[in-house]
């Protein structure tokens, strides 16, 4: 079983958007499981909807920027990032083809969520009815979004808190070939500094989530170690930038977004070409 995992990273997702658009241009690229965290889940929804360039078009639209860095709203008790507005803007620019996302039951879609009250990871398989709320929940960064997203009576925030890269989830679901699209460069390891700071800020209001943040760096780094040293019988590949991307999580000019997007396309095409070469070699070997 083949799985694709897309890491989050906010506007750094322009890179993954390019990779996924390269995949959409090649009919031979197919996966059974699709797992996304935070922005990764948003990008995968456009990929499964078969809507190339939707993600980068939305990211570069001037209206999208109005949903970010809303200092005045934040000071008044609102959100620094307005997820509702962001979703509405995306629908105005190019409505997400929800019917297409769920048209093939063999292509499963999962998003990771962090349960605010338990501090535990929850893996959600969204439906047509709750897709919007699931995507919003996995993307809701603590502090950036003041109020957790409620689904079925539970409160959730960014899935990247408890599981930045849902590799073990893909393995548990039966995947034996896994491709991870990363937003961090080769050699990156999480030093835990930002997570520890956020943990202190959330200690009173969200104590269990605060505890989860303290172990986030270890979870991330252990996952990267597993990606780079998979056990026998498990094939794991990754596509990641060779150096830090131009965009940050919450900032990026049109030029920077385009640069990261085009790099993603380039590396996506390179992965496809390498995969085709490997498949041809296997075909020749099987004929001997």
CSV table of C-alpha atoms in Angstrom, one decimal, residues 15 18-19 21-23 239 242 259-273:
chain,number,residue,atom,x,y,z
A,15,UNK,CA,6.9,24.2,-2.0
A,18,UNK,CA,4.5,22.7,-6.5
A,19,UNK,CA,5.3,19.1,-5.8
A,21,UNK,CA,1.0,20.0,-9.0
A,22,UNK,CA,3.8,18.2,-10.7
A,23,UNK,CA,2.2,14.9,-9.6
A,239,UNK,CA,11.1,15.2,-1.1
A,242,UNK,CA,18.0,21.3,0.0
A,259,UNK,CA,10.2,30.7,-6.0
A,260,UNK,CA,9.3,28.0,-3.5
A,261,UNK,CA,6.4,26.8,-5.7
A,262,UNK,CA,8.7,26.4,-8.8
A,263,UNK,CA,11.3,24.6,-6.7
A,264,UNK,CA,8.6,22.2,-5.6
A,265,UNK,CA,7.6,21.6,-9.3
A,266,UNK,CA,11.2,21.0,-10.2
A,267,UNK,CA,11.8,18.5,-7.4
A,268,UNK,CA,8.4,16.8,-8.0
A,269,UNK,CA,9.3,16.2,-11.6
A,270,UNK,CA,12.7,14.9,-10.6
A,271,UNK,CA,11.1,12.4,-8.3
A,272,UNK,CA,8.7,11.3,-11.0
A,273,UNK,CA,11.6,10.8,-13.5
